[in-house]
PDB file of C-alpha atoms in Angstrom:
ATOM      1  CA  MET A 191      12.038  39.640 -42.846  1.00  0.00           C
ATOM      2  CA  ASN A 192       8.538  40.955 -43.163  1.00  0.00           C
ATOM      3  CA  ASP A 193       6.938  38.528 -40.735  1.00  0.00           C
ATOM      4  CA  LYS A 194       9.322  38.656 -37.748  1.00  0.00           C
ATOM      5  CA  ILE A 195      11.030  35.305 -37.905  1.00  0.00           C
ATOM      6  CA  ARG A 196      13.543  36.398 -35.289  1.00  0.00           C
ATOM      7  CA  VAL A 197      12.427  35.928 -31.704  1.00  0.00           C
ATOM      8  CA  ASN A 198      14.486  36.837 -28.654  1.00  0.00           C
ATOM      9  CA  LEU A 199      14.776  33.919 -26.232  1.00  0.00           C
ATOM     10  CA  ASP A 200      16.289  36.327 -23.694  1.00  0.00           C
ATOM     11  CA  LYS A 201      18.717  34.854 -21.212  1.00  0.00           C
ATOM     12  CA  ILE A 202      18.660  31.108 -21.464  1.00  0.00           C
ATOM     13  CA  PHE A 203      19.785  28.703 -18.827  1.00  0.00           C
ATOM     14  CA  PHE A 204      22.708  26.549 -19.859  1.00  0.00           C
ATOM     15  CA  GLU A 205      21.079  23.401 -18.474  1.00  0.00           C
ATOM     16  CA  ASN A 206      18.179  23.927 -20.905  1.00  0.00           C
ATOM     17  CA  LEU A 207      20.612  24.333 -23.773  1.00  0.00           C
ATOM     18  CA  LYS A 208      22.675  21.331 -22.809  1.00  0.00           C
ATOM     19  CA  ASN A 209      19.748  19.045 -22.069  1.00  0.00           C
ATOM     20  CA  SER A 210      17.157  20.039 -24.625  1.00  0.00           C
ATOM     21  CA  LEU A 211      18.493  22.793 -26.900  1.00  0.00           C
ATOM     22  CA  VAL A 212      15.504  24.838 -25.782  1.00  0.00           C
ATOM     23  CA  ASN A 213      13.289  22.179 -27.422  1.00  0.00           C
ATOM     24  CA  GLU A 214      13.602  23.912 -30.768  1.00  0.00           C
ATOM     25  CA  ILE A 215      16.101  21.923 -32.834  1.00  0.00           C
ATOM     26  CA  GLU A 216      15.294  18.211 -33.060  1.00  0.00           C
ATOM     27  CA  ASP A 217      18.041  17.218 -35.530  1.00  0.00           C
ATOM     28  CA  GLY A 218      20.654  19.305 -37.319  1.00  0.00           C
ATOM     29  CA  TRP A 219      24.092  20.772 -36.746  1.00  0.00           C
ATOM     30  CA  GLY A 220      25.890  23.028 -34.300  1.00  0.00           C
ATOM     31  CA  ILE A 221      28.946  25.244 -34.545  1.00  0.00           C
ATOM     32  CA  PHE A 222      30.406  26.435 -31.236  1.00  0.00           C
ATOM     33  CA  TRP A 223      33.012  29.186 -31.059  1.00  0.00           C
ATOM     34  CA  LEU A 224      34.814  28.556 -27.786  1.00  0.00           C
ATOM     35  CA  LYS A 225      37.623  30.477 -26.121  1.00  0.00           C
ATOM     36  CA  ASP A 226      40.334  28.225 -27.566  1.00  0.00           C
ATOM     37  CA  GLU A 227      38.749  26.431 -30.531  1.00  0.00           C
ATOM     38  CA  ILE A 228      35.775  25.912 -32.812  1.00  0.00           C
ATOM     39  CA  LYS A 229      33.731  22.734 -32.322  1.00  0.00           C
ATOM     40  CA  PHE A 230      31.170  21.226 -34.687  1.00  0.00           C
ATOM     41  CA  ALA A 231      28.353  19.048 -33.330  1.00  0.00           C
ATOM     42  CA  LYS A 232      25.700  16.769 -34.688  1.00  0.00           C
ATOM     43  CA  ILE A 233      22.305  17.598 -33.186  1.00  0.00           C
ATOM     44  CA  ALA A 234      20.285  14.418 -32.689  1.00  0.00           C
ATOM     45  CA  HIS A 235      17.135  14.133 -30.609  1.00  0.00           C
ATOM     46  CA  LYS A 236      17.629  17.677 -29.255  1.00  0.00           C
ATOM     47  CA  ARG A 237      21.128  16.926 -27.955  1.00  0.00           C
ATOM     48  CA  ALA A 238      24.529  18.090 -29.148  1.00  0.00           C
ATOM     49  CA  GLU A 239      26.823  15.181 -29.970  1.00  0.00           C
ATOM     50  CA  PHE A 240      30.506  16.020 -30.291  1.00  0.00           C
ATOM     51  CA  TYR A 241      33.309  13.810 -31.546  1.00  0.00           C
ATOM     52  CA  ASP A 242      34.958  11.859 -28.719  1.00  0.00           C
ATOM     53  CA  ASN A 243      32.151  12.875 -26.315  1.00  0.00           C
ATOM     54  CA  PHE A 244      33.494  16.402 -25.786  1.00  0.00           C
ATOM     55  CA  LYS A 245      31.735  18.067 -22.827  1.00  0.00           C
ATOM     56  CA  LEU A 246      30.537  21.601 -23.483  1.00  0.00           C
ATOM     57  CA  ASN A 247      31.254  24.159 -20.747  1.00  0.00           C
ATOM     58  CA  GLU A 248      29.035  27.235 -20.625  1.00  0.00           C
ATOM     59  CA  ASP A 249      31.898  29.516 -19.609  1.00  0.00           C
ATOM     60  CA  GLU A 250      33.852  28.569 -22.747  1.00  0.00           C
ATOM     61  CA  ILE A 251      31.079  29.507 -25.226  1.00  0.00           C
ATOM     62  CA  LEU A 252      31.645  32.822 -26.988  1.00  0.00           C
ATOM     63  CA  GLU A 253      29.072  32.246 -29.711  1.00  0.00           C
ATOM     64  CA  ALA A 254      27.169  29.311 -31.215  1.00  0.00           C
ATOM     65  CA  ARG A 255      24.762  28.504 -34.024  1.00  0.00           C
ATOM     66  CA  ILE A 256      22.508  25.469 -33.664  1.00  0.00           C
ATOM     67  CA  PHE A 257      20.459  24.928 -36.805  1.00  0.00           C
ATOM     68  CA  ASN A 258      18.556  22.783 -39.245  1.00  0.00           C
ATOM     69  CA  LYS A 259      16.703  23.462 -42.486  1.00  0.00           C
ATOM     70  CA  ASP A 260      13.835  25.205 -40.677  1.00  0.00           C
ATOM     71  CA  LYS A 261      15.332  27.199 -37.803  1.00  0.00           C
ATOM     72  CA  GLU A 262      18.403  28.370 -35.961  1.00  0.00           C
ATOM     73  CA  ILE A 263      19.260  29.209 -32.386  1.00  0.00           C
ATOM     74  CA  TYR A 264      21.977  31.845 -32.326  1.00  0.00           C
ATOM     75  CA  LEU A 265      23.793  32.057 -28.969  1.00  0.00           C
ATOM     76  CA  PHE A 266      25.931  35.026 -28.061  1.00  0.00           C
ATOM     77  CA  ARG A 267      27.404  36.764 -25.042  1.00  0.00           C
ATOM     78  CA  ARG A 268      26.044  40.111 -23.956  1.00  0.00           C
ATOM     79  CA  PHE A 269      27.369  41.721 -20.803  1.00  0.00           C
ATOM     80  CA  GLY A 270      28.912  38.361 -19.914  1.00  0.00           C
ATOM     81  CA  GLU A 271      25.596  36.497 -20.049  1.00  0.00           C
ATOM     82  CA  LEU A 272      24.639  33.875 -22.613  1.00  0.00           C
ATOM     83  CA  GLU A 273      21.592  34.959 -24.629  1.00  0.00           C
ATOM     84  CA  ALA A 274      19.906  33.620 -27.729  1.00  0.00           C
ATOM     85  CA  TRP A 275      17.845  34.465 -30.791  1.00  0.00           C
ATOM     86  CA  LEU A 276      15.577  31.972 -32.461  1.00  0.00           C
ATOM     87  CA  MET A 277      15.158  32.377 -36.215  1.00  0.00           C
ATOM     88  CA  ASP A 278      12.265  30.238 -37.396  1.00  0.00           C
ATOM     89  CA  ASP A 279      10.978  30.100 -40.949  1.00  0.00           C
ATOM     90  CA  GLU A 280       9.471  26.624 -40.739  1.00  0.00           C
ATOM     91  CA  ASN A 281       6.011  27.994 -41.507  1.00  0.00           C
ATOM     92  CA  LYS A 282       7.164  30.737 -43.837  1.00  0.00           C
ATOM     93  CA  GLU A 283       5.121  30.646 -47.023  1.00  0.00           C
ATOM     94  CA  LYS A 284       7.074  32.959 -49.322  1.00  0.00           C
ATOM     95  CA  GLU A 285      10.513  31.852 -50.452  1.00  0.00           C
ATOM     96  CA  ASP A 286      11.254  35.058 -52.334  1.00  0.00           C
ATOM     97  CA  ASP A 287      12.194  36.911 -49.145  1.00  0.00           C
ATOM     98  CA  PHE A 288      15.634  35.289 -49.001  1.00  0.00           C
ATOM     99  CA  LEU A 289      18.587  34.131 -51.069  1.00  0.00           C
ATOM    100  CA  GLU A 290      20.690  31.112 -50.212  1.00  0.00           C
ATOM    101  CA  GLU A 291      24.410  30.911 -50.764  1.00  0.00           C
ATOM    102  CA  THR A 292      26.834  28.044 -50.386  1.00  0.00           C
ATOM    103  CA  ILE A 293      30.110  28.645 -48.570  1.00  0.00           C
ATOM    104  CA  ASN A 294      32.996  26.208 -49.087  1.00  0.00           C
ATOM    105  CA  LEU A 295      35.005  25.281 -46.013  1.00  0.00           C
ATOM    106  CA  LEU A 296      38.758  25.197 -46.566  1.00  0.00           C
ATOM    107  CA  GLY A 297      40.113  21.711 -47.147  1.00  0.00           C
ATOM    108  CA  SER A 298      39.127  18.733 -49.238  1.00  0.00           C
ATOM    109  CA  ASN A 299      38.676  14.973 -49.009  1.00  0.00           C
ATOM    110  CA  PRO A 300      37.633  14.754 -45.340  1.00  0.00           C
ATOM    111  CA  THR A 301      38.977  11.701 -43.546  1.00  0.00           C
ATOM    112  CA  PRO A 302      36.313   9.425 -41.999  1.00  0.00           C
ATOM    113  CA  LEU A 303      36.669   8.994 -38.241  1.00  0.00           C
ATOM    114  CA  LYS A 304      33.773   7.316 -36.414  1.00  0.00           C
ATOM    115  CA  ASP A 305      30.059   7.789 -35.770  1.00  0.00           C
ATOM    116  CA  GLY A 306      29.533  10.025 -38.822  1.00  0.00           C
ATOM    117  CA  PHE A 307      32.364  12.453 -38.017  1.00  0.00           C
ATOM    118  CA  TYR A 308      35.080  13.454 -40.484  1.00  0.00           C
ATOM    119  CA  LYS A 309      38.331  15.397 -40.162  1.00  0.00           C
ATOM    120  CA  LEU A 310      38.670  18.231 -42.679  1.00  0.00           C
ATOM    121  CA  GLU A 311      42.212  19.581 -43.083  1.00  0.00           C
ATOM    122  CA  ALA A 312      43.365  22.571 -45.106  1.00  0.00           C
ATOM    123  CA  GLU A 313      46.813  23.213 -46.569  1.00  0.00           C
ATOM    124  CA  SER A 314      47.113  26.152 -44.178  1.00  0.00           C
ATOM    125  CA  GLY A 315      47.252  23.694 -41.278  1.00  0.00           C
ATOM    126  CA  SER A 316      43.773  24.316 -39.918  1.00  0.00           C
ATOM    127  CA  SER A 317      41.534  21.328 -39.271  1.00  0.00           C
ATOM    128  CA  PHE A 318      38.027  20.668 -38.016  1.00  0.00           C
ATOM    129  CA  ILE A 319      36.149  17.561 -37.002  1.00  0.00           C
ATOM    130  CA  LEU A 320      32.592  17.810 -38.219  1.00  0.00           C
ATOM    131  CA  PRO A 321      29.524  15.643 -38.764  1.00  0.00           C
ATOM    132  CA  LEU A 322      28.707  14.590 -42.324  1.00  0.00           C
ATOM    133  CA  ASP A 323      26.213  12.095 -43.682  1.00  0.00           C
ATOM    134  CA  LYS A 324      28.532  10.656 -46.350  1.00  0.00           C
ATOM    135  CA  GLU A 325      32.063  10.636 -47.716  1.00  0.00           C
ATOM    136  CA  CYS A 326      32.738  13.604 -49.969  1.00  0.00           C
ATOM    137  CA  LYS A 327      35.383  15.764 -51.615  1.00  0.00           C
ATOM    138  CA  THR A 328      34.303  19.165 -50.274  1.00  0.00           C
ATOM    139  CA  VAL A 329      32.278  20.501 -47.341  1.00  0.00           C
ATOM    140  CA  LYS A 330      29.831  23.366 -47.699  1.00  0.00           C
ATOM    141  CA  ILE A 331      27.702  25.423 -45.351  1.00  0.00           C
ATOM    142  CA  VAL A 332      24.398  26.717 -46.696  1.00  0.00           C
ATOM    143  CA  ARG A 333      23.543  30.220 -45.491  1.00  0.00           C
ATOM    144  CA  ARG A 334      20.143  31.879 -45.924  1.00  0.00           C
ATOM    145  CA  ASN A 335      20.271  35.663 -46.365  1.00  0.00           C
ATOM    146  CA  TYR A 336      17.011  37.492 -45.638  1.00  0.00           C
ATOM    147  CA  LEU A 337      16.185  40.372 -47.936  1.00  0.00           C
ATOM    148  CA  VAL A 338      14.806  43.734 -46.870  1.00  0.00           C
ATOM    149  CA  ILE A 339      13.614  46.579 -49.060  1.00  0.00           C
ATOM    150  CA  SER A 340      14.368  50.086 -47.863  1.00  0.00           C
ATOM    151  CA  GLU A 341      12.083  53.100 -48.250  1.00  0.00           C
ATOM    152  CA  ASN A 342      13.951  54.057 -51.447  1.00  0.00           C
ATOM    153  CA  SER A 343      13.413  50.546 -52.897  1.00  0.00           C
ATOM    154  CA  GLN A 344      16.968  49.333 -52.324  1.00  0.00           C
ATOM    155  CA  VAL A 345      17.284  45.610 -51.582  1.00  0.00           C
ATOM    156  CA  SER A 346      19.840  44.443 -49.034  1.00  0.00           C
ATOM    157  CA  TYR A 347      20.459  41.633 -46.569  1.00  0.00           C
ATOM    158  CA  GLY A 348      18.706  42.288 -43.285  1.00  0.00           C
ATOM    159  CA  ASP A 349      19.805  39.159 -41.472  1.00  0.00           C
ATOM    160  CA  PHE A 350      21.018  35.614 -42.095  1.00  0.00           C
ATOM    161  CA  ARG A 351      20.996  32.164 -40.603  1.00  0.00           C
ATOM    162  CA  LEU A 352      22.734  28.859 -41.260  1.00  0.00           C
ATOM    163  CA  VAL A 353      20.685  26.100 -42.910  1.00  0.00           C
ATOM    164  CA  GLU A 354      22.865  23.002 -43.277  1.00  0.00           C
ATOM    165  CA  ILE A 355      26.322  21.488 -43.510  1.00  0.00           C
ATOM    166  CA  LYS A 356      26.712  19.176 -46.464  1.00  0.00           C
ATOM    167  CA  GLY A 357      29.382  17.211 -48.217  1.00  0.00           C
ATOM    168  CA  GLU A 358      29.645  17.040 -52.010  1.00  0.00           C
TER     169      GLU A 358
END
């Protein structure tokens, strides 16, 4: 991350997140780790859309990643307060500073529900309802790992962000 793509948004107000997603993510995806469950959202027009119109409660959020192909807002709790990092590589010119990997979510053949949401169930009993743009056999999350070179020329991952959720 040679050109500081990570920017601290400091403490953010939940109303700004809920109403405009800090005006950073127009369309994309969201993953919210809550006290009792994990929720996936479709981000459309700077708003989080959950299956069955789930209402997000600030006090329930432990961590969240709101992202698209260009940037990510990473929400986390620090000293009980919700804070955020913005990782933006929309204008990044060099693509050799990162490696992308694809992570398979457990489960296959997601069941269509409504409004572009699908239920993905694994043999272990876990299930998630997530937004997909088409019917598919498997669901993958694309993760971008940013490379850093140490003083002794060793390459390692310095940071990462989520890029997309896709069905194949």
